[in-house]
């Protein structure tokens, strides 16, 4: 049989008719799955119809297969199927040869057809004698290995091996499986005639005479070096993800690896948080000037390859940056660095959100090769996994360090913050604020009302913050504010907090006033760990004093500052009493 790239049968000879029971006129132009078993096709997720009007089952699997084939009448026979490629001009065809290997007498193709297939296939074919010496090779073998038939004839099959330490083990495995008599596959690290290494997948079939004595072994070779490179890249990236590296480190690693296995490209990974602007998150050898041009660039319908790919949610290929309207006003920098083509694929998360793009630059104008696009597809998937893992890590970190109700940092976050060295130590005011009689509100009106009250308190406290202030919720009804306000202004801040909290709040038709007591401690120590312990201890001590003083007030840990604060409160009260009677002048 001969099948075209759309899996449509174009040649179906007399022997194929007799073996399958299908009439030629009933299968020509139809999908190959009409005759061939599904196992010989790769899986296919595309549900569109082929040009033949039938649902595709995926490309044919190249190589030698032993499968059960169902005839037109429903009976089955065991067959050896070999799939080879044949290039005829600009058209690529797939040649499928079938051999009946069932106990009943099978059908054998003519020597002429077999010779043509062996000569034209793009797979290397080696015929070994009973001692594993090479007796024949086809032209494709010379392309793969660099050796002519004269150079290898009579040599042991191991002439192809690379000299690596695993060769002995591989050779022993090869000979053991040949002796067992069944077809098998094995990967061989081989050495080309020019000294370069290549990975070959050998599909071997031992051939025996009528008495079961080994006569020869037919070996079909295919180059799987790139497949192994891609598999190693995927394994290494997965290990990097599991090792705890940061997202930027993982993205840089992916860029370095793709530049190793795809020649003459430079990689860049961009990310976006809002879908409006993008920032670089991974690079390898790409010039910094090109990366800087992208940093903070707008996303849109004509924003270079990367920004356009994110905007469109689809791959964007620009074979010539100099003439592309997508690069208008942006082409100078890459062209100055000798980059003339750019290809970008969006990184789409499982929820459909586009989080960035994987981009390759090339010094040569043109389209990406099939191999390049295959590697990029794998890398885009790996980038997606890295971003999903980073989101999960951030989510876990947020659950561990932020309060779920108010969204404020929690005690664990505060503890971690306070262990950090302050670049410019300055006096720091710490206020511990505790709501008065909050437990009674919870008991009387329920936790839902209590939660509403806490969220309103958090909102009011946020409204008082200055630049550099820290607000945390460290307990059920307890908040901590850290600020570098001048110590003499601490009382002013505390009074403002009490006024803001004292404003009435209507909850389920009930007016509440979330009064609070505040303990204040001031520190100028440099050691953050010891400073934290001391400051918090002093602030809680001051909070206890505020509670004992009748609540809805503040107290300092320092006795001197407490006396000054009390004088200030007394003076304010006197002014309020004197104002109505006009005795202030």
Coordinates of N, CA and C in Angstrom, one line a residue, residues 1-4 6-13 22 24 26-36 52 91 96:
X1 N 0.8 -1.2 0.0 CA 0.0 0.0 0.0 C 0.9 1.2 0.0
X2 N 0.4 2.3 -0.6 CA 1.0 3.6 -0.5 C 0.0 4.6 0.0
X3 N 0.3 5.4 1.0 CA -0.6 6.3 1.7 C 0.0 7.7 1.6
X4 N -0.8 8.8 1.4 CA -0.3 10.1 1.3 C -0.3 10.7 2.7
X6 N -2.2 12.8 4.1 CA -3.5 12.9 4.7 C -4.1 11.5 5.1
X7 N -3.2 10.5 5.0 CA -3.6 9.1 5.4 C -4.6 8.5 4.4
X8 N -4.6 9.1 3.2 CA -5.5 8.5 2.1 C -4.7 7.5 1.3
X9 N -5.4 6.4 1.0 CA -4.7 5.3 0.3 C -4.7 5.7 -1.2
X10 N -3.5 5.7 -1.8 CA -3.3 6.1 -3.2 C -2.9 4.9 -4.1
X11 N -2.3 3.8 -3.4 CA -1.9 2.6 -4.2 C -2.3 1.4 -3.3
X12 N -2.9 0.4 -4.0 CA -3.4 -0.8 -3.3 C -3.2 -1.9 -4.3
X13 N -2.2 -2.7 -4.2 CA -1.9 -3.7 -5.3 C -2.7 -4.9 -5.1
X22 N -10.3 -6.6 0.7 CA -10.9 -5.4 0.3 C -10.6 -5.2 -1.2
X24 N -9.9 -3.0 -4.5 CA -9.1 -1.8 -4.7 C -10.0 -0.6 -4.8
X26 N -12.7 0.0 -3.7 CA -13.5 0.4 -2.4 C -12.6 1.1 -1.4
X27 N -11.3 1.1 -1.6 CA -10.4 1.6 -0.6 C -9.5 2.8 -1.1
X28 N -9.3 2.9 -2.4 CA -8.5 4.0 -3.0 C -9.2 5.3 -2.6
X29 N -8.4 6.2 -2.1 CA -9.0 7.5 -1.7 C -9.5 7.5 -0.3
X30 N -9.7 6.4 0.3 CA -10.2 6.3 1.7 C -9.1 6.3 2.7
X31 N -9.4 6.6 4.0 CA -8.5 6.6 5.1 C -7.8 5.3 5.3
X32 N -6.5 5.3 5.6 CA -5.8 4.0 5.8 C -6.3 3.1 6.9
X33 N -7.1 3.7 7.8 CA -7.7 2.9 8.9 C -8.7 2.0 8.4
X34 N -9.2 2.2 7.1 CA -10.1 1.3 6.5 C -9.5 -0.1 6.4
X35 N -8.2 -0.2 6.3 CA -7.5 -1.5 6.1 C -6.6 -1.8 7.3
X36 N -5.9 -0.8 7.7 CA -4.8 -1.0 8.7 C -5.4 -0.9 10.1
X52 N -10.0 13.5 3.0 CA -10.8 12.4 2.5 C -12.2 12.4 3.1
X91 N 6.4 15.8 -2.9 CA 5.3 15.0 -2.2 C 5.9 13.9 -1.4
X96 N 3.7 1.1 2.9 CA 3.4 0.1 3.9 C 3.4 -1.3 3.2

